[in-house]
Structures are given as C-alpha cells and as structure tokens.
Amino acid sequence: MQGADLPVHGGRTLAYVYDAGDPEIDRIAREAVAAYAGSNALDPTAFPSLLQMENELVGFACGLLDAPDTAVGTVTSGGTESILLAVQGARDSRPDVLRPRMVLPSTAHAAFHKAAHYFGVEAVLVPVGPDFRADAAAMAAAIDDDTVLVVASAPSYAHGVVDPVTEIAAAAATRGIRCHVDACIGGWVLPYAARLGRAVPAWTFAVEGVTSISVDTHKYAYAPKGTSLLVHRNAALRRLQFFASAAWPGYTMLNTTTQSTRSGGPIAGTWAVVEHVGDEGYVQLADLAFAAVDAIVACVEREPALRLVVAPDSTLVTLATDDSLDPFTLTDELVSRGWYVQPQLSFADDGPSIHLSVSAGTLAHVEEFASALTESVAAARSVGPVAVDDGVVAFIAALDPAALSDDDFDGLLAASGLVGASADGDLELPTRMAEVNAMLDVASPAMREALLIAFLDRLQRPDRPTTGVSS
C-alpha cells in the first residue's frame, strides 16, 4: 500500500518529513514506538516512565531555548496542538476581555487561524516588510486593550526567516500581554546554527517578554510523528492550559493537552531518538542540513530563471521563477525526477513560489538535485506556462465560497477537465498538478479553501467491504 506514498527516507522529500539520513535513528524510533504503542499518557501516575520521558524532553529543550529555571513544558501531538494551546491559554488568562484578539504577522502559520476559529479569538493580521519579516512597529501599533497574545515566528514557514522577536516581545511586555514564539520548525535547529557560527536573530527565552515557545521534535529532532513541545516561561503561564472536570460520575478528568488519551508510542520514540543522538549529534546533523541549504542556494543562484525569494535564516528555502518559467510546471518536473517540492500559491502582492524543507539527509544527494533542477528548468521552459481557460476563470469568479455546493464542485470539475470521476465514483487526479495549482492560483483565498474542503470531502469517503459483512 505504501508503493504510491512519498518516500520518508532518502532526503528527496522536501516537505512533510524530515530525514536524518541515519538508518540507526529510524530503527531506534520504530522499536521505541512499538514498545510503547499500548501505553497511555492520560494518567502520568499509571505510566511513570512516560512522565519521566516527557520531563526529560522538556529539560533538553529548555537548554536549547535559554529557558529560565522556572520554565515548564508539555509534549503535544504536533505544532498545531502546541499553537492551539498557546492561544487557548492566552485567551483564558484574560476572562475580562469579551472579544479577545491576537496580533499576528501575515506570515504566521495557518494554525493560528485554526486556533482563532476554534477559540473565538480574532486574528489581527499585520502586513510584513519587504524582507518578509514581521513589521515590529506596525504590530505594536495593532495592540489594543482586547489583545491577549502577540505572535512571532522563528522562522516563518513560507519564507524561512526569523521575525524581530526582541522588538515584538518588548511591545507585548510593555502592555502586559503574552508573546508566543512559533519555533515549531526552527526550535531544534536554530540553536545549533548559532553554535556553528551562523547568524541567527535573537528569538529564545533570552529575549525579555517571550512567554512561550513551541518546538516540534518530529521535525529537526528527527523524531517520529507526531510530537511537539510547548514551553512556558513559568508554571503560572501554563496552568490555564490544563483542563479538569469532576462534573460527571466517572473519574475526574485531568488533561495537560487537548487530548485525553495519548499514545505513549510517539513520546517514547522521541525520547529514544533524543537520547541516542544527543547534543553533539544534533550539532553534526545541523551542520549537514545547513551544508545542504548552502548547496541548494548555490544551485538556485546558478539558474538565471530562478531566484531566492529571500535569503534563508534556517533550513527552509523558497524560490521563485521569472516570467519565462512556470513555477507549477517546474514543480511537476522536479517531482517527476524524484524530488518532492511544495508549491505555494500567490498571496497578496506576491506571486507563487516553491518551498523546500531541507534535512540532514538531503546533503548526500545535492549533486543529484542540482542535475534534476537544471533538467527540470529546461523541461519546464519547453512546456511553457500554464494558462487557465478564461471560461474556467469566469466560472470560479461566479461561485460563492460560502455556499459552494456539490453541483458547483462537479461543474468546476467538468469545466476544467482536470479531475473527473472513475467508474466507481472516486476522484481521479492527473499525474501532473500544474493545471490544478494554476486554477487554484486564480481563485480567491476563500474560494481556495472552499474548493479544497470540497475536494477533501470527496477523497474521504468509506471504502465498504464487498464480502463478509451482512446487510
């Protein structure tokens, strides 16, 4: 069944997965996950070994984050849950605010918008500067009496740059407001970048005013999916994250995260990997990852039709094409050569781009990437730009994203000719996605959301057994 899946090893999948390039790390992770697959972190008194692992993981992270002795933390299921909890805790810290707001740079991760939707916190978006970093002065000006949280990224996912955390946190502290640093993708690698002598803007708890930081261990700690850490400057800041309920006749529910039952497998797998790799091991892995970043940047700079959107602060590389080259076709060409890169659609005044999350395991294959990139540029130029039919553009413009129906979605499928139904009613995707991405690129953000939700709904339908089940 995994035959059609993206490879999780080999350094060629430059999104979704993070590859250390070390089979021993993978073996240790698998064995630890399996050993604890049946354990439940719901009750730390029932499984004290999981409690010990969690506390030791947080302790390791505290050393990376310049955390004070008062710092505390929690293992979550991933970066989104860490961000959700940071927003929920900030909201609940101000019960006097009827319409809570959080100030975000426009480049903040979409998980903050999810948290806004879940918890009724208005997201106040502040445009970033030309370097794609948050505009600290504009964010300070956006803070008001209803603001409960101010956010910065280290780095932002789309562009890989670190926001001016020092200035943002100072503005929040002046108003007595929490400041969360989303270091989900950078938190386990930026500290090592600094130790390797690379320039890294200040972003840790060493910055006054930073109250919490999220760090994903299933990224550059190279741990199995899915674990993240949410670390608070002190226990008082974390306490509102906890939930307890004795308002029923069963056991008194007590949770540290949004989940109740939590498999011990990911916690054990993460702990085992961190114990195995250790601090010096992560220095070496970071060195490999940044060497791969530098080599890929050099590859991009050698191609006249390509440019870096911005010089990366971390392990994320974002590139764009000139008018002679279609970025979505270039993506397809790279994918066809075994390199999975992630297309990013137009946003505000910025055109589409291509995102690469670079891992330590990528370095051994950089020469192969360079060849694939040169071949893909030539092939994409030969194919030419993708054009969306004017009729399809008009069809999309006439749709109401708030009321998109199944008939509307089917009509778009028919008008575009890009995806259709198979004999059994399942959706069939083309092998190349440039036309689909180009179509999404002309849609408004709200329409993109509606179309992709409709698409996901179609993908996730029951596959019922045909034998062995009575009617």
Tab-separated table of C-alpha atoms in Angstrom:
chain	number	residue	atom	x	y	z
A	1	MET	CA	0.000	0.000	0.000
A	2	GLN	CA	2.924	2.344	0.577
A	3	GLY	CA	4.050	1.989	-3.015
A	4	ALA	CA	2.379	5.242	-4.101
A	5	ASP	CA	3.395	7.185	-0.971
A	6	LEU	CA	6.143	9.771	-0.871
A	7	PRO	CA	9.419	8.316	0.439
A	8	VAL	CA	10.154	9.308	4.041
A	9	HIS	CA	13.857	8.454	3.711
A	10	GLY	CA	16.469	9.362	1.138
A	11	GLY	CA	16.448	13.144	1.555
A	12	ARG	CA	14.347	13.787	-1.565
A	13	THR	CA	11.013	14.623	0.057
A	14	LEU	CA	11.428	18.310	0.852
A	15	ALA	CA	8.145	18.761	2.734
A	16	TYR	CA	6.132	16.884	5.359
A	17	VAL	CA	9.020	14.683	6.547
A	18	TYR	CA	12.487	15.316	7.980
A	19	ASP	CA	15.200	12.790	7.280
A	20	ALA	CA	18.361	12.494	9.366
A	21	GLY	CA	19.849	10.151	6.791
A	22	ASP	CA	20.743	7.655	9.526
A	23	PRO	CA	19.027	4.224	9.489
A	24	GLU	CA	20.010	3.627	13.117
A	25	ILE	CA	17.912	6.618	14.235
A	26	ASP	CA	14.937	5.194	12.348
A	27	ARG	CA	15.414	1.745	13.869
A	28	ILE	CA	15.589	3.081	17.412
A	29	ALA	CA	12.497	5.214	16.852
A	30	ARG	CA	10.463	2.304	15.462
A	31	GLU	CA	11.380	-0.017	18.302
A	32	ALA	CA	10.562	2.554	20.979
A	33	VAL	CA	7.229	3.453	19.363
A	34	ALA	CA	6.318	-0.226	19.156
A	35	ALA	CA	7.323	-0.880	22.761
A	36	TYR	CA	5.005	1.880	23.996
A	37	ALA	CA	2.208	1.645	21.417
A	38	GLY	CA	-0.255	0.411	24.038
A	39	SER	CA	0.767	2.830	26.801
A	40	ASN	CA	-1.449	5.794	27.659
A	41	ALA	CA	-0.064	9.159	28.751
A	42	LEU	CA	-3.505	10.170	30.025
A	43	ASP	CA	-2.517	9.361	33.616
A	44	PRO	CA	1.160	10.017	34.449
A	45	THR	CA	0.814	8.122	37.727
A	46	ALA	CA	-0.177	4.971	35.822
A	47	PHE	CA	2.731	5.222	33.371
A	48	PRO	CA	5.535	6.986	35.277
A	49	SER	CA	8.118	6.085	32.629
A	50	LEU	CA	6.248	8.307	30.158
A	51	LEU	CA	6.201	11.124	32.705
A	52	GLN	CA	9.961	10.769	33.133
A	53	MET	CA	10.475	10.832	29.353
A	54	GLU	CA	8.278	13.895	28.943
A	55	ASN	CA	10.059	15.809	31.705
A	56	GLU	CA	13.471	14.901	30.296
A	57	LEU	CA	12.462	16.008	26.782
A	58	VAL	CA	11.285	19.344	28.127
A	59	GLY	CA	14.504	19.649	30.109
A	60	PHE	CA	16.577	19.062	26.979
A	61	ALA	CA	14.557	21.680	25.123
A	62	CYS	CA	14.978	24.189	27.943
A	63	GLY	CA	18.707	24.054	27.321
A	64	LEU	CA	18.172	24.894	23.657
A	65	LEU	CA	15.722	27.701	24.369
A	66	ASP	CA	17.717	29.618	27.016
A	67	ALA	CA	14.846	28.894	29.376
A	68	PRO	CA	14.981	30.127	32.976
A	69	ASP	CA	14.872	27.730	35.898
A	70	THR	CA	11.163	28.478	36.268
A	71	ALA	CA	10.297	27.135	32.802
A	72	VAL	CA	7.861	24.231	32.338
A	73	GLY	CA	6.584	22.422	29.285
A	74	THR	CA	4.357	19.770	27.776
A	75	VAL	CA	4.652	17.228	24.985
A	76	THR	CA	1.877	17.652	22.412
A	77	SER	CA	0.906	15.816	19.235
A	78	GLY	CA	2.430	18.395	16.890
A	79	GLY	CA	2.973	22.061	16.185
A	80	THR	CA	-0.681	22.812	15.583
A	81	GLU	CA	-1.684	21.482	19.005
A	82	SER	CA	1.133	23.455	20.643
A	83	ILE	CA	-0.120	26.612	18.936
A	84	LEU	CA	-3.748	25.872	19.813
A	85	LEU	CA	-2.819	25.526	23.475
A	86	ALA	CA	-0.774	28.743	23.455
A	87	VAL	CA	-3.764	30.648	22.061
A	88	GLN	CA	-6.267	28.976	24.393
A	89	GLY	CA	-4.126	29.740	27.425
A	90	ALA	CA	-3.742	33.374	26.390
A	91	ARG	CA	-7.473	33.735	25.884
A	92	ASP	CA	-8.307	32.204	29.250
A	93	SER	CA	-5.754	34.411	31.002
A	94	ARG	CA	-7.996	37.390	30.261
A	95	PRO	CA	-11.582	36.440	31.177
A	96	ASP	CA	-12.354	40.163	31.405
A	97	VAL	CA	-11.918	40.559	27.627
A	98	LEU	CA	-15.191	39.796	25.856
A	99	ARG	CA	-13.772	39.863	22.326
A	100	PRO	CA	-10.155	38.716	22.615
A	101	ARG	CA	-7.718	39.450	19.809
A	102	MET	CA	-4.234	38.257	18.858
A	103	VAL	CA	-1.795	40.226	16.730
A	104	LEU	CA	-0.107	38.156	14.024
A	105	PRO	CA	2.287	38.946	11.207
A	106	SER	CA	0.624	37.971	7.917
A	107	THR	CA	3.244	35.215	7.573
A	108	ALA	CA	2.264	33.471	10.833
A	109	HIS	CA	1.376	29.811	10.439
A	110	ALA	CA	-2.197	28.925	9.474
A	111	ALA	CA	-2.514	27.032	12.770
A	112	PHE	CA	-3.099	30.411	14.441
A	113	HIS	CA	-6.121	30.921	12.198
A	114	LYS	CA	-7.337	27.482	13.205
A	115	ALA	CA	-6.937	28.489	16.845
A	116	ALA	CA	-8.833	31.724	16.148
A	117	HIS	CA	-11.666	29.673	14.650
A	118	TYR	CA	-11.745	27.149	17.498
A	119	PHE	CA	-11.424	29.543	20.419
A	120	GLY	CA	-13.156	32.716	19.258
A	121	VAL	CA	-10.006	34.845	19.239
A	122	GLU	CA	-9.899	37.424	16.457
A	123	ALA	CA	-6.733	37.246	14.348
A	124	VAL	CA	-5.429	40.749	13.625
A	125	LEU	CA	-3.117	40.385	10.627
A	126	VAL	CA	-0.280	42.852	10.177
A	127	PRO	CA	1.499	43.004	6.792
A	128	VAL	CA	5.183	42.106	6.843
A	129	GLY	CA	8.039	44.138	5.413
A	130	PRO	CA	9.700	43.631	2.019
A	131	ASP	CA	12.084	41.133	3.641
A	132	PHE	CA	9.063	39.020	4.716
A	133	ARG	CA	9.850	39.639	8.390
A	134	ALA	CA	7.217	40.981	10.761
A	135	ASP	CA	6.939	44.764	10.982
A	136	ALA	CA	7.510	45.234	14.717
A	137	ALA	CA	6.339	48.854	14.775
A	138	ALA	CA	3.129	48.014	12.923
A	139	MET	CA	2.486	45.094	15.259
A	140	ALA	CA	2.994	47.307	18.298
A	141	ALA	CA	0.515	49.793	16.836
A	142	ALA	CA	-2.031	46.987	16.357
A	143	ILE	CA	-2.060	46.064	20.061
A	144	ASP	CA	-5.096	47.325	21.947
A	145	ASP	CA	-6.930	46.695	25.224
A	146	ASP	CA	-8.505	43.491	23.829
A	147	THR	CA	-5.214	41.941	22.715
A	148	VAL	CA	-4.371	38.775	24.654
A	149	LEU	CA	-1.469	37.461	22.565
A	150	VAL	CA	1.231	38.702	20.209
A	151	VAL	CA	2.982	36.209	17.912
A	152	ALA	CA	6.352	35.977	16.171
A	153	SER	CA	7.887	33.221	14.034
A	154	ALA	CA	11.348	31.657	14.251
A	155	PRO	CA	11.288	31.137	11.351
A	156	SER	CA	8.131	31.635	9.300
A	157	TYR	CA	7.289	28.515	7.320
A	158	ALA	CA	6.607	30.078	3.922
A	159	HIS	CA	9.853	32.054	3.682
A	160	GLY	CA	12.224	30.693	6.341
A	161	VAL	CA	13.113	33.986	8.031
A	162	VAL	CA	13.083	34.909	11.721
A	163	ASP	CA	10.890	37.793	12.842
A	164	PRO	CA	12.309	40.635	15.004
A	165	VAL	CA	11.359	38.891	18.236
A	166	THR	CA	13.184	41.326	20.524
A	167	GLU	CA	11.114	44.309	19.379
A	168	ILE	CA	7.839	42.377	19.177
A	169	ALA	CA	8.229	40.864	22.653
A	170	ALA	CA	9.161	44.245	24.131
A	171	ALA	CA	5.979	45.807	22.739
A	172	ALA	CA	3.906	42.982	24.202
A	173	ALA	CA	5.625	43.177	27.587
A	174	THR	CA	5.048	46.936	27.784
A	175	ARG	CA	1.304	46.237	27.576
A	176	GLY	CA	1.432	43.190	29.892
A	177	ILE	CA	0.485	40.818	27.066
A	178	ARG	CA	1.737	37.307	26.366
A	179	CYS	CA	4.176	36.836	23.484
A	180	HIS	CA	4.399	33.421	21.806
A	181	VAL	CA	7.275	32.476	19.509
A	182	ASP	CA	6.342	29.849	16.954
A	183	ALA	CA	9.624	27.976	16.619
A	184	CYS	CA	7.934	24.756	15.587
A	185	ILE	CA	10.215	24.314	12.599
A	186	GLY	CA	13.275	26.187	13.859
A	187	GLY	CA	13.402	25.478	17.556
A	188	TRP	CA	15.532	22.335	17.359
A	189	VAL	CA	17.908	23.597	14.667
A	190	LEU	CA	18.431	27.356	15.136
A	191	PRO	CA	20.299	26.911	18.448
A	192	TYR	CA	22.742	24.622	16.662
A	193	ALA	CA	23.004	27.060	13.769
A	194	ALA	CA	24.215	29.670	16.249
A	195	ARG	CA	26.734	27.230	17.707
A	196	LEU	CA	28.005	26.564	14.188
A	197	GLY	CA	28.676	30.275	13.773
A	198	ARG	CA	25.745	31.152	11.547
A	199	ALA	CA	23.980	34.474	12.115
A	200	VAL	CA	20.707	33.874	13.949
A	201	PRO	CA	18.487	36.735	15.193
A	202	ALA	CA	17.521	36.561	18.880
A	203	TRP	CA	14.318	34.565	19.477
A	204	THR	CA	14.604	32.409	22.631
A	205	PHE	CA	13.622	32.997	26.267
A	206	ALA	CA	16.784	35.102	26.487
A	207	VAL	CA	14.573	37.764	24.910
A	208	GLU	CA	12.648	39.600	27.629
A	209	GLY	CA	8.912	39.403	27.104
A	210	VAL	CA	8.796	35.990	25.393
A	211	THR	CA	6.322	33.984	27.452
A	212	SER	CA	6.039	30.726	25.488
A	213	ILE	CA	7.742	28.881	22.632
A	214	SER	CA	6.564	25.945	20.520
A	215	VAL	CA	9.159	23.483	19.175
A	216	ASP	CA	8.424	20.425	17.039
A	217	THR	CA	10.515	17.392	17.829
A	218	HIS	CA	9.175	15.491	14.822
A	219	LYS	CA	10.962	17.982	12.594
A	220	TYR	CA	14.647	18.662	13.278
A	221	ALA	CA	14.943	16.434	16.318
A	222	TYR	CA	14.249	13.753	13.674
A	223	ALA	CA	11.787	12.021	15.975
A	224	PRO	CA	8.806	10.004	14.743
A	225	LYS	CA	5.472	11.690	14.045
A	226	GLY	CA	3.943	13.290	15.919
A	227	THR	CA	5.389	15.197	18.857
A	228	SER	CA	5.971	18.833	19.688
A	229	LEU	CA	6.794	20.762	22.850
A	230	LEU	CA	5.068	23.816	24.260
A	231	VAL	CA	7.354	25.510	26.783
A	232	HIS	CA	6.228	28.343	29.087
A	233	ARG	CA	8.444	30.753	30.990
A	234	ASN	CA	6.811	29.693	34.275
A	235	ALA	CA	4.165	27.372	35.669
A	236	ALA	CA	1.613	30.127	36.221
A	237	LEU	CA	1.548	30.823	32.485
A	238	ARG	CA	0.970	27.148	31.712
A	239	ARG	CA	-1.689	26.417	34.310
A	240	LEU	CA	-4.625	27.667	32.224
A	241	GLN	CA	-3.657	25.134	29.536
A	242	PHE	CA	-4.688	22.303	31.867
A	243	PHE	CA	-8.275	21.026	31.970
A	244	ALA	CA	-10.013	19.253	34.838
A	245	SER	CA	-13.631	18.177	35.212
A	246	ALA	CA	-15.365	16.417	38.087
A	247	ALA	CA	-18.823	17.238	36.683
A	248	TRP	CA	-19.740	13.639	35.928
A	249	PRO	CA	-19.856	10.339	37.853
A	250	GLY	CA	-16.698	8.840	36.333
A	251	TYR	CA	-13.065	9.567	37.077
A	252	THR	CA	-12.115	13.220	37.419
A	253	MET	CA	-10.809	14.140	34.001
A	254	LEU	CA	-7.402	15.829	34.086
A	255	ASN	CA	-5.582	16.732	30.865
A	256	THR	CA	-2.441	18.657	30.041
A	257	THR	CA	-3.288	18.924	26.329
A	258	THR	CA	-6.343	18.940	24.086
A	259	GLN	CA	-6.162	15.160	24.030
A	260	SER	CA	-7.129	12.861	26.857
A	261	THR	CA	-5.757	9.501	25.768
A	262	ARG	CA	-2.298	9.985	24.308
A	263	SER	CA	-0.359	7.075	22.893
A	264	GLY	CA	2.932	6.564	24.650
A	265	GLY	CA	4.498	5.487	21.361
A	266	PRO	CA	5.422	8.912	19.936
A	267	ILE	CA	6.679	10.127	23.330
A	268	ALA	CA	8.898	7.067	23.765
A	269	GLY	CA	10.096	7.237	20.177
A	270	THR	CA	11.032	10.886	20.563
A	271	TRP	CA	12.791	10.336	23.882
A	272	ALA	CA	14.750	7.392	22.478
A	273	VAL	CA	15.905	9.378	19.442
A	274	VAL	CA	16.938	12.407	21.505
A	275	GLU	CA	18.814	10.178	23.960
A	276	HIS	CA	20.549	8.391	21.099
A	277	VAL	CA	21.519	11.469	19.067
A	278	GLY	CA	22.380	13.740	21.992
A	279	ASP	CA	23.562	17.325	21.911
A	280	GLU	CA	26.739	16.724	19.907
A	281	GLY	CA	24.849	14.536	17.479
A	282	TYR	CA	22.416	17.354	16.778
A	283	VAL	CA	25.316	19.719	16.131
A	284	GLN	CA	26.505	17.310	13.433
A	285	LEU	CA	23.030	16.873	11.941
A	286	ALA	CA	22.510	20.636	11.858
A	287	ASP	CA	25.867	21.049	10.132
A	288	LEU	CA	24.769	18.572	7.450
A	289	ALA	CA	21.410	20.289	6.998
A	290	PHE	CA	22.920	23.750	6.636
A	291	ALA	CA	25.553	22.472	4.228
A	292	ALA	CA	22.675	21.132	2.140
A	293	VAL	CA	20.901	24.509	2.372
A	294	ASP	CA	24.009	26.340	1.188
A	295	ALA	CA	24.470	23.912	-1.700
A	296	ILE	CA	20.829	24.244	-2.784
A	297	VAL	CA	21.018	28.030	-2.586
A	298	ALA	CA	24.069	27.855	-4.862
A	299	CYS	CA	22.112	25.651	-7.289
A	300	VAL	CA	19.309	28.196	-7.425
A	301	GLU	CA	21.698	31.099	-7.937
A	302	ARG	CA	23.291	29.311	-10.922
A	303	GLU	CA	19.939	29.183	-12.746
A	304	PRO	CA	19.156	32.559	-14.396
A	305	ALA	CA	15.424	31.833	-14.467
A	306	LEU	CA	15.305	31.238	-10.695
A	307	ARG	CA	15.784	33.464	-7.673
A	308	LEU	CA	15.612	33.144	-3.922
A	309	VAL	CA	12.537	34.887	-2.581
A	310	VAL	CA	14.628	35.788	0.473
A	311	ALA	CA	17.904	34.536	1.904
A	312	PRO	CA	17.023	31.802	4.419
A	313	ASP	CA	17.736	32.181	8.131
A	314	SER	CA	17.202	28.483	8.721
A	315	THR	CA	16.668	25.252	6.794
A	316	LEU	CA	13.781	26.435	4.600
A	317	VAL	CA	14.482	27.584	1.053
A	318	THR	CA	11.864	29.432	-1.003
A	319	LEU	CA	12.460	30.126	-4.670
A	320	ALA	CA	10.560	31.848	-7.457
A	321	THR	CA	10.774	31.861	-11.241
A	322	ASP	CA	10.994	34.624	-13.798
A	323	ASP	CA	8.347	35.153	-16.488
A	324	SER	CA	9.952	32.588	-18.789
A	325	LEU	CA	9.212	29.738	-16.402
A	326	ASP	CA	6.018	28.461	-14.815
A	327	PRO	CA	6.606	27.552	-11.132
A	328	PHE	CA	3.875	24.909	-11.085
A	329	THR	CA	5.291	23.187	-14.164
A	330	LEU	CA	8.772	23.335	-12.621
A	331	THR	CA	7.336	21.658	-9.519
A	332	ASP	CA	5.886	18.861	-11.655
A	333	GLU	CA	9.192	18.381	-13.443
A	334	LEU	CA	11.089	18.087	-10.160
A	335	VAL	CA	8.514	15.648	-8.785
A	336	SER	CA	8.798	13.540	-11.949
A	337	ARG	CA	12.535	13.300	-11.272
A	338	GLY	CA	12.006	12.064	-7.722
A	339	TRP	CA	12.230	15.374	-5.842
A	340	TYR	CA	9.083	16.339	-3.966
A	341	VAL	CA	8.929	20.115	-3.515
A	342	GLN	CA	5.944	22.100	-2.301
A	343	PRO	CA	4.241	24.740	-4.474
A	344	GLN	CA	2.977	27.844	-2.669
A	345	LEU	CA	0.170	29.839	-4.265
A	346	SER	CA	0.044	33.599	-4.767
A	347	PHE	CA	-0.665	35.627	-1.654
A	348	ALA	CA	-1.449	39.348	-1.506
A	349	ASP	CA	1.009	41.049	-3.883
A	350	ASP	CA	3.410	38.120	-4.038
A	351	GLY	CA	3.300	35.550	-6.823
A	352	PRO	CA	3.592	31.780	-6.476
A	353	SER	CA	6.763	30.189	-5.156
A	354	ILE	CA	8.331	26.815	-4.428
A	355	HIS	CA	9.151	25.717	-0.880
A	356	LEU	CA	11.850	23.275	0.224
A	357	SER	CA	12.305	21.969	3.771
A	358	VAL	CA	15.903	20.744	3.787
A	359	SER	CA	17.070	17.917	6.077
A	360	ALA	CA	20.418	16.468	7.062
A	361	GLY	CA	19.651	13.502	4.820
A	362	THR	CA	19.448	15.765	1.764
A	363	LEU	CA	23.147	16.633	1.681
A	364	ALA	CA	24.273	13.280	0.273
A	365	HIS	CA	22.009	13.843	-2.739
A	366	VAL	CA	22.621	17.510	-3.505
A	367	GLU	CA	24.523	16.796	-6.720
A	368	GLU	CA	21.543	14.747	-7.909
A	369	PHE	CA	19.270	17.663	-7.011
A	370	ALA	CA	21.453	20.071	-8.986
A	371	SER	CA	21.160	17.898	-12.090
A	372	ALA	CA	17.422	17.441	-11.600
A	373	LEU	CA	16.944	21.178	-11.174
A	374	THR	CA	18.811	22.011	-14.389
A	375	GLU	CA	16.875	19.370	-16.322
A	376	SER	CA	13.571	20.492	-14.800
A	377	VAL	CA	14.155	24.144	-15.676
A	378	ALA	CA	14.845	23.207	-19.298
A	379	ALA	CA	11.816	20.907	-19.457
A	380	ALA	CA	9.500	23.466	-17.847
A	381	ARG	CA	10.660	26.151	-20.258
A	382	SER	CA	9.988	23.786	-23.159
A	383	VAL	CA	6.464	23.012	-21.919
A	384	GLY	CA	5.703	26.695	-21.465
A	385	PRO	CA	3.476	28.477	-18.963
A	386	VAL	CA	0.188	27.047	-17.786
A	387	ALA	CA	-2.849	29.100	-18.756
A	388	VAL	CA	-6.248	28.737	-17.126
A	389	ASP	CA	-9.085	28.949	-19.632
A	390	ASP	CA	-10.993	32.229	-19.441
A	391	GLY	CA	-14.219	30.286	-19.075
A	392	VAL	CA	-12.873	28.440	-16.041
A	393	VAL	CA	-11.676	31.720	-14.515
A	394	ALA	CA	-15.165	33.194	-15.010
A	395	PHE	CA	-16.774	30.039	-13.590
A	396	ILE	CA	-14.658	30.275	-10.433
A	397	ALA	CA	-15.301	34.003	-10.066
A	398	ALA	CA	-19.064	33.419	-10.211
A	399	LEU	CA	-19.038	30.864	-7.382
A	400	ASP	CA	-19.838	31.820	-3.798
A	401	PRO	CA	-17.289	30.167	-1.480
A	402	ALA	CA	-19.702	30.416	1.446
A	403	ALA	CA	-22.338	28.406	-0.420
A	404	LEU	CA	-20.301	26.054	-2.627
A	405	SER	CA	-22.472	23.022	-3.388
A	406	ASP	CA	-21.669	19.563	-4.709
A	407	ASP	CA	-23.178	20.631	-8.039
A	408	ASP	CA	-20.877	23.672	-8.143
A	409	PHE	CA	-17.867	21.478	-7.471
A	410	ASP	CA	-18.923	18.948	-10.104
A	411	GLY	CA	-19.452	21.798	-12.556
A	412	LEU	CA	-15.938	23.050	-11.988
A	413	LEU	CA	-14.532	19.551	-12.492
A	414	ALA	CA	-16.373	19.320	-15.785
A	415	ALA	CA	-15.391	22.835	-16.893
A	416	SER	CA	-11.717	22.366	-16.093
A	417	GLY	CA	-11.366	18.852	-17.442
A	418	LEU	CA	-8.588	18.335	-14.887
A	419	VAL	CA	-10.134	15.841	-12.485
A	420	GLY	CA	-13.034	13.528	-13.026
A	421	ALA	CA	-14.859	10.575	-11.581
A	422	SER	CA	-13.813	6.998	-12.226
A	423	ALA	CA	-16.276	4.227	-12.924
A	424	ASP	CA	-16.729	3.587	-9.205
A	425	GLY	CA	-17.291	7.285	-8.454
A	426	ASP	CA	-13.884	8.010	-6.943
A	427	LEU	CA	-11.966	11.132	-7.927
A	428	GLU	CA	-9.153	10.651	-10.393
A	429	LEU	CA	-6.235	13.083	-10.252
A	430	PRO	CA	-3.949	13.878	-13.151
A	431	THR	CA	-0.381	12.716	-12.794
A	432	ARG	CA	0.765	16.346	-13.184
A	433	MET	CA	-0.640	19.037	-10.910
A	434	ALA	CA	0.416	22.272	-12.646
A	435	GLU	CA	-3.018	22.841	-14.168
A	436	VAL	CA	-4.750	22.215	-10.838
A	437	ASN	CA	-2.412	24.576	-8.983
A	438	ALA	CA	-2.795	27.233	-11.685
A	439	MET	CA	-6.561	27.001	-11.329
A	440	LEU	CA	-6.336	27.371	-7.553
A	441	ASP	CA	-3.939	30.280	-8.006
A	442	VAL	CA	-6.558	32.375	-9.830
A	443	ALA	CA	-9.131	31.730	-7.083
A	444	SER	CA	-9.502	33.960	-4.050
A	445	PRO	CA	-8.193	32.596	-0.737
A	446	ALA	CA	-11.761	31.970	0.430
A	447	MET	CA	-12.550	30.069	-2.758
A	448	ARG	CA	-9.356	28.030	-2.476
A	449	GLU	CA	-10.431	26.978	0.992
A	450	ALA	CA	-13.920	26.037	-0.182
A	451	LEU	CA	-12.675	24.091	-3.201
A	452	LEU	CA	-10.070	22.165	-1.230
A	453	ILE	CA	-12.568	21.311	1.512
A	454	ALA	CA	-14.938	20.001	-1.169
A	455	PHE	CA	-12.077	18.028	-2.699
A	456	LEU	CA	-11.037	16.554	0.655
A	457	ASP	CA	-14.645	15.617	1.359
A	458	ARG	CA	-14.716	13.654	-1.887
A	459	LEU	CA	-11.446	11.907	-1.147
A	460	GLN	CA	-12.516	10.747	2.297
A	461	ARG	CA	-15.495	8.508	1.671
A	462	PRO	CA	-15.980	4.998	3.129
A	463	ASP	CA	-14.494	2.092	1.228
A	464	ARG	CA	-17.003	-0.564	2.242
A	465	PRO	CA	-16.090	-4.263	2.099
A	466	THR	CA	-17.927	-6.218	-0.585
A	467	THR	CA	-17.834	-9.573	1.220
A	468	GLY	CA	-18.023	-10.864	4.747
A	469	VAL	CA	-20.430	-8.250	6.084
A	470	SER	CA	-24.150	-8.893	6.340
A	471	SER	CA	-26.570	-6.292	5.098
